[in-house]
XYZ file of C-alpha atoms in Angstrom:
432
model
C 241.207 76.328 58.140
C 237.822 77.592 57.656
C 234.505 76.277 59.110
C 233.548 74.590 55.773
C 236.793 72.674 55.658
C 236.447 71.771 59.214
C 232.920 70.246 58.439
C 234.108 68.502 55.469
C 236.888 66.973 57.592
C 234.518 65.859 60.376
C 231.900 64.408 58.059
C 233.989 62.516 55.391
C 235.255 59.768 57.660
C 231.571 58.717 58.280
C 230.654 58.371 54.542
C 232.624 55.167 53.780
C 230.969 53.445 56.689
C 227.564 54.668 55.584
C 228.374 53.331 51.992
C 229.546 50.069 53.188
C 226.347 49.610 55.224
C 224.233 50.361 52.175
C 226.353 47.930 50.149
C 225.864 45.108 52.971
C 222.112 45.810 52.977
C 221.847 45.678 49.161
C 224.012 42.266 49.091
C 221.689 40.866 51.772
C 218.521 41.890 49.890
C 219.839 40.303 46.711
C 220.886 37.008 48.555
C 217.336 36.945 50.275
C 215.697 37.263 46.827
C 217.856 34.585 45.416
C 217.222 32.220 47.992
C 213.382 32.775 47.927
C 213.222 32.612 44.204
C 215.571 29.525 43.705
C 213.876 27.871 46.734
C 217.471 27.161 48.066
C 216.171 26.283 51.508
C 213.621 23.722 50.091
C 214.552 20.231 51.089
C 215.223 17.180 48.811
C 213.120 14.156 49.282
C 211.951 10.900 47.650
C 208.800 11.178 45.528
C 205.569 11.238 47.540
C 203.861 7.800 46.415
C 200.215 6.967 46.319
C 199.697 3.353 45.703
C 197.797 0.272 47.020
C 199.857 -2.369 48.754
C 199.902 -5.274 46.349
C 202.539 -7.961 45.245
C 203.016 -5.871 42.022
C 203.546 -2.594 43.742
C 205.932 -3.980 46.203
C 208.032 -5.602 43.392
C 207.911 -2.267 41.592
C 209.165 -0.243 44.420
C 212.061 -2.639 45.039
C 213.053 -3.057 41.538
C 212.693 0.496 40.596
C 214.882 2.494 43.002
C 214.241 5.953 41.403
C 210.739 5.796 42.835
C 211.963 5.388 46.471
C 215.317 7.224 46.613
C 215.754 10.928 47.201
C 215.494 12.921 43.970
C 218.377 15.456 44.057
C 218.235 18.464 41.529
C 221.338 20.749 40.840
C 221.873 22.817 44.055
C 221.981 26.293 42.703
C 218.916 26.325 40.380
C 217.218 22.811 40.368
C 214.751 23.579 43.187
C 213.133 26.446 40.882
C 210.294 24.849 38.840
C 210.455 27.773 36.514
C 214.261 27.340 35.801
C 213.742 23.564 35.271
C 211.053 24.163 32.980
C 212.682 27.006 31.036
C 215.988 25.022 30.674
C 214.016 22.094 29.394
C 211.972 24.447 27.038
C 215.245 26.234 25.624
C 217.914 23.536 25.732
C 216.000 20.225 25.942
C 218.958 18.165 27.352
C 222.504 18.463 27.822
C 224.753 16.803 25.102
C 221.844 15.595 23.291
C 222.468 12.477 21.200
C 221.235 11.894 17.553
C 219.774 8.377 17.421
C 219.152 6.929 13.733
C 215.688 6.065 12.979
C 213.315 5.578 9.932
C 210.402 7.978 9.330
C 207.173 6.128 8.586
C 204.116 7.591 6.857
C 200.538 6.241 7.588
C 197.615 7.571 5.514
C 194.417 8.111 7.631
C 190.815 7.679 6.550
C 190.175 11.314 6.565
C 193.108 12.104 4.049
C 195.517 13.155 6.947
C 199.007 11.449 6.992
C 200.267 10.378 10.269
C 204.121 10.085 10.756
C 206.225 8.512 13.282
C 209.921 7.601 13.612
C 211.071 4.120 14.342
C 214.247 3.197 16.138
C 215.554 -0.226 16.587
C 217.187 -1.492 19.824
C 220.896 -1.282 20.128
C 221.068 -4.753 21.730
C 219.019 -7.424 23.335
C 216.652 -6.460 26.432
C 217.738 -7.966 29.681
C 214.726 -10.243 29.804
C 215.277 -11.548 26.239
C 211.797 -10.329 25.151
C 210.901 -8.063 22.160
C 209.603 -4.854 23.702
C 208.557 -1.651 21.917
C 208.004 1.658 23.554
C 205.361 3.626 21.876
C 205.874 7.176 22.799
C 203.794 10.244 22.505
C 205.588 13.564 23.119
C 204.258 16.908 24.507
C 202.445 19.791 22.831
C 203.547 20.560 19.294
C 206.568 18.286 19.903
C 208.009 15.540 17.587
C 210.951 13.026 17.580
C 213.704 15.719 16.867
C 213.102 17.356 20.137
C 216.243 17.171 22.355
C 214.454 15.567 25.302
C 212.924 12.914 23.074
C 216.157 12.073 21.338
C 218.088 11.855 24.730
C 215.293 9.501 26.136
C 215.092 7.299 22.899
C 218.976 6.926 22.834
C 218.782 5.808 26.498
C 215.840 3.356 25.984
C 217.595 1.967 22.819
C 220.756 1.084 24.597
C 218.565 -0.693 27.279
C 217.144 -2.975 24.379
C 213.964 -1.163 23.580
C 212.636 -0.682 20.100
C 211.198 2.961 20.113
C 208.289 4.395 18.070
C 207.817 8.092 18.344
C 204.790 9.849 17.096
C 205.191 13.219 15.368
C 202.226 15.241 16.074
C 200.181 16.148 13.146
C 201.633 19.458 11.744
C 204.394 19.661 14.476
C 207.179 18.855 12.061
C 208.027 22.066 9.993
C 209.196 20.175 7.067
C 206.089 17.876 6.625
C 203.100 19.360 4.847
C 199.414 18.534 6.156
C 197.431 16.541 3.786
C 194.050 17.324 5.044
C 192.632 20.484 6.993
C 193.402 19.015 10.322
C 196.236 19.163 12.905
C 197.020 17.620 16.325
C 194.621 18.553 19.027
C 194.610 18.102 22.916
C 193.156 14.543 23.066
C 192.931 13.176 19.355
C 193.943 9.550 19.660
C 193.905 8.638 15.776
C 197.467 9.040 14.912
C 198.644 7.445 18.163
C 196.292 4.454 17.617
C 197.345 4.223 13.827
C 201.105 4.005 15.024
C 200.333 1.374 17.577
C 198.201 -0.538 15.123
C 201.252 -0.529 12.758
C 203.582 -1.807 15.423
C 201.347 -4.590 16.450
C 201.038 -5.838 12.789
C 204.653 -5.473 11.828
C 206.043 -7.079 15.116
C 203.479 -9.806 16.262
C 205.629 -11.032 19.071
C 206.517 -7.483 20.597
C 204.922 -6.249 23.760
C 204.246 -2.499 24.288
C 205.494 -0.083 26.808
C 203.274 3.046 26.370
C 204.868 6.415 27.285
C 203.274 9.926 27.093
C 204.891 13.238 28.031
C 202.661 16.295 29.116
C 199.853 16.417 26.403
C 201.111 13.185 25.184
C 200.281 11.691 28.632
C 196.577 12.872 28.184
C 196.564 11.273 24.718
C 198.031 7.771 25.708
C 195.817 7.434 28.863
C 192.700 8.299 26.841
C 193.756 5.931 23.970
C 194.070 3.061 26.457
C 190.733 3.794 28.198
C 188.680 4.253 25.135
C 188.658 0.520 24.244
C 189.995 -2.566 26.018
C 191.214 -3.813 22.673
C 193.779 -0.908 22.969
C 195.173 -2.566 26.024
C 196.123 -5.806 24.395
C 199.812 -6.699 24.437
C 200.436 -3.557 26.501
C 202.638 -4.307 29.425
C 202.359 -0.832 31.282
C 201.859 2.755 30.788
C 203.747 5.907 32.030
C 202.474 9.391 31.993
C 204.668 12.150 32.847
C 203.395 15.900 33.631
C 200.076 15.725 32.316
C 197.189 17.844 33.656
C 194.308 15.108 33.255
C 191.448 17.479 32.698
C 191.613 20.476 30.300
C 188.211 21.785 31.488
C 189.509 22.058 35.111
C 192.733 23.420 33.959
C 191.441 26.163 31.769
C 190.586 28.476 34.676
C 193.968 28.065 36.420
C 195.631 28.891 33.108
C 194.229 32.347 33.328
C 195.778 33.002 36.760
C 199.117 34.727 37.496
C 200.227 32.628 40.361
C 203.254 30.882 39.303
C 203.326 32.988 36.130
C 200.957 30.553 34.681
C 199.195 33.233 32.534
C 202.701 34.128 31.033
C 203.341 30.518 30.338
C 199.688 30.329 28.675
C 200.733 33.227 26.495
C 203.970 31.671 25.283
C 202.295 28.289 24.361
C 199.620 30.382 22.560
C 202.230 32.149 20.630
C 203.876 28.839 19.565
C 200.562 27.326 18.461
C 199.926 30.307 16.387
C 203.242 29.793 14.656
C 202.392 26.162 13.933
C 198.924 26.931 12.675
C 200.201 29.697 10.586
C 202.811 27.524 9.093
C 199.872 25.355 7.669
C 197.634 27.988 6.773
C 196.961 26.969 3.215
C 196.327 23.367 4.249
C 194.072 24.236 7.086
C 192.137 27.199 5.591
C 192.483 26.637 1.835
C 189.025 25.054 1.370
C 187.216 27.624 3.291
C 185.581 30.714 2.022
C 187.467 34.033 2.009
C 185.283 35.537 4.836
C 185.574 32.346 6.944
C 189.367 32.564 6.482
C 189.597 36.154 7.418
C 187.522 35.625 10.541
C 189.550 32.549 11.654
C 192.897 34.328 11.057
C 191.672 37.394 12.591
C 190.775 35.679 15.793
C 193.971 33.737 15.692
C 196.165 36.705 15.379
C 194.473 38.368 18.455
C 194.322 35.275 20.647
C 196.576 35.650 23.857
C 195.733 32.210 25.356
C 195.414 28.619 24.331
C 191.746 28.501 25.327
C 191.125 31.327 22.566
C 192.823 29.289 20.041
C 191.040 26.082 21.100
C 187.720 27.827 20.796
C 188.324 29.559 17.558
C 190.362 26.924 15.584
C 191.178 23.660 17.352
C 187.769 22.408 18.339
C 186.369 22.790 14.743
C 188.773 20.230 13.557
C 186.526 17.561 15.266
C 183.159 19.407 15.108
C 182.828 20.115 18.714
C 180.131 22.763 19.329
C 181.714 24.479 22.214
C 185.067 24.668 24.094
C 183.595 22.896 27.103
C 182.419 19.957 24.836
C 185.820 19.814 23.340
C 187.715 19.811 26.790
C 185.263 17.379 28.109
C 185.579 14.880 25.388
C 189.325 15.065 24.758
C 190.329 14.887 28.322
C 191.772 11.487 29.803
C 189.984 12.031 33.100
C 186.779 10.486 31.755
C 188.652 7.354 30.417
C 191.635 6.790 32.454
C 189.641 4.741 35.158
C 189.068 2.127 32.410
C 192.878 1.322 32.239
C 193.481 -1.975 33.577
C 197.195 -2.521 32.736
C 199.785 -1.156 35.267
C 199.949 2.772 35.116
C 202.668 5.080 36.560
C 201.605 8.826 36.797
C 204.341 11.165 37.436
C 203.987 14.930 38.366
C 206.052 17.669 39.961
C 204.804 19.764 42.878
C 206.548 22.867 41.327
C 205.189 22.324 37.855
C 204.186 25.720 36.726
C 201.859 24.648 34.238
C 199.880 21.950 36.307
C 197.906 23.526 39.163
C 198.014 21.609 42.326
C 194.118 21.289 42.371
C 194.522 18.913 39.196
C 196.725 16.508 41.132
C 193.738 15.262 43.067
C 192.752 13.305 40.111
C 195.837 10.881 39.961
C 196.000 10.805 43.650
C 192.414 9.667 44.068
C 192.841 7.205 41.095
C 195.929 5.621 42.773
C 194.157 5.313 46.027
C 191.284 3.436 44.543
C 192.946 1.339 41.713
C 195.484 -1.349 42.413
C 197.171 -1.039 39.136
C 197.910 2.769 39.589
C 201.113 4.411 41.186
C 201.187 8.078 41.559
C 204.603 9.614 42.031
C 204.765 13.430 42.960
C 208.331 14.930 43.302
C 209.001 18.140 45.163
C 211.033 19.547 42.298
C 211.338 19.010 38.588
C 209.302 21.727 37.022
C 207.450 20.741 33.733
C 209.398 17.886 31.999
C 212.624 19.080 33.609
C 213.675 16.720 36.382
C 217.411 17.506 35.781
C 219.912 16.082 38.222
C 223.350 17.254 39.265
C 225.624 18.254 41.993
C 225.826 22.072 42.096
C 225.441 23.874 38.640
C 225.870 21.608 35.607
C 223.081 18.951 35.159
C 223.729 15.463 33.935
C 222.873 14.382 30.416
C 220.239 11.822 31.788
C 217.390 13.224 33.825
C 215.562 11.555 36.808
C 212.639 11.401 34.264
C 214.551 9.388 31.801
C 215.781 7.015 34.416
C 212.415 6.357 36.165
C 210.668 5.511 32.760
C 213.272 2.917 31.882
C 213.575 1.732 35.452
C 209.894 1.309 35.736
C 209.630 -0.505 32.233
C 212.407 -2.783 33.256
C 210.723 -3.838 36.511
C 207.546 -4.516 34.575
C 209.330 -6.706 31.908
C 211.031 -8.572 34.874
C 207.822 -9.017 36.530
C 206.130 -10.347 33.280
C 208.964 -12.676 32.731
C 208.903 -14.349 36.231
C 205.143 -14.789 36.268
C 203.042 -17.736 34.843
C 201.371 -16.871 31.547
C 197.801 -16.904 33.073
C 198.792 -14.298 35.716
C 200.165 -12.047 33.072
C 199.123 -8.397 33.061
C 198.732 -8.557 29.309
C 195.127 -8.658 28.522
C 195.409 -10.691 25.413
C 197.357 -13.501 27.251
C 194.812 -13.600 30.101
C 191.943 -13.974 27.756
C 193.724 -16.851 26.033
C 194.428 -18.537 29.481
C 190.877 -18.302 30.237
C 189.876 -19.950 27.192
C 192.223 -22.863 27.813
C 190.926 -23.280 31.275
C 187.364 -23.402 29.883
């Protein structure tokens, strides 16, 4: 045996051990990345609540256990706000039902046609009252989205009538009848839907629900005019950002990949706008159309689209004016009815600095409860044991649980102590 063969013989036994060490190091690195990215070591906890100690708040926390019990997301991926958000955006909900409703069309004074879907309850409400949930979905969403269908089906089974606004221009098969589509804070269509429900069902009381952008719209709607709060039992807002002006800078940052989400939402807005190109730009001159479309095609953020297209629908002179006037932060303090504001700490779309708005409001106003979960992402809030989520989410359950508690509170109170503003005023008149 020559020297080369001897060297090979002496080295070869060491190679498997070296490769095994490399494999173990690689596996350990991958596991470390998985644990960090999926936040597997993050604890689970009940929502962090900010509220004032009142008889109503004590009743609500006792009657709505979702607000005080530990929220447990699926073990393997549910602690990642990105995966919660992505699964909501891609899948909506698991085993989504298909509730049967009627589409209603409401002509607006400017020639636009608002649409909403009306779903009757599947049984009597537990209090025996006639209750209607008026629901405003997230950006570019409508009644056919999976998360809306799942929530509506759940609410119907609990005895609620549901009216779901279809954002103007969001439904691909409904043509616009005026050169305008939904914007960040326009309340016209939602107001029209609420007015129809009040006229058609004079005995019904309202639960107002808003998801994401819809949360901004419903809070702004209630705060714009005290009349809007008549016959409203309460309002629930989920995962909104409260101030577009404050949020615009955070949306250009890369932490939590917020800039990437901004790009994706901008791309979706482009598709919606271009699908209504003729209705939105048909009455403009050729040069104006070319300029608007050129800026639209090159836009990579929602702010660019808002500045070049969206603000012009209502004649705002600047992006700052548009965001200032359409954000609920300037109106929400006028809301007198019970108000539940829900956000998630790992929501990649809503920067932590924006959460000071609802936290401060709840600390100052006795009608407001602010619930902040550790996990849930943006409109995710999936629940489950290890891998597969449950069909209903924590979000679905907390909205209906809070609504049930408010309805029970109203039933057991004397009429003159009702939170319904219209009932309060009639009691005052009788006393006088």
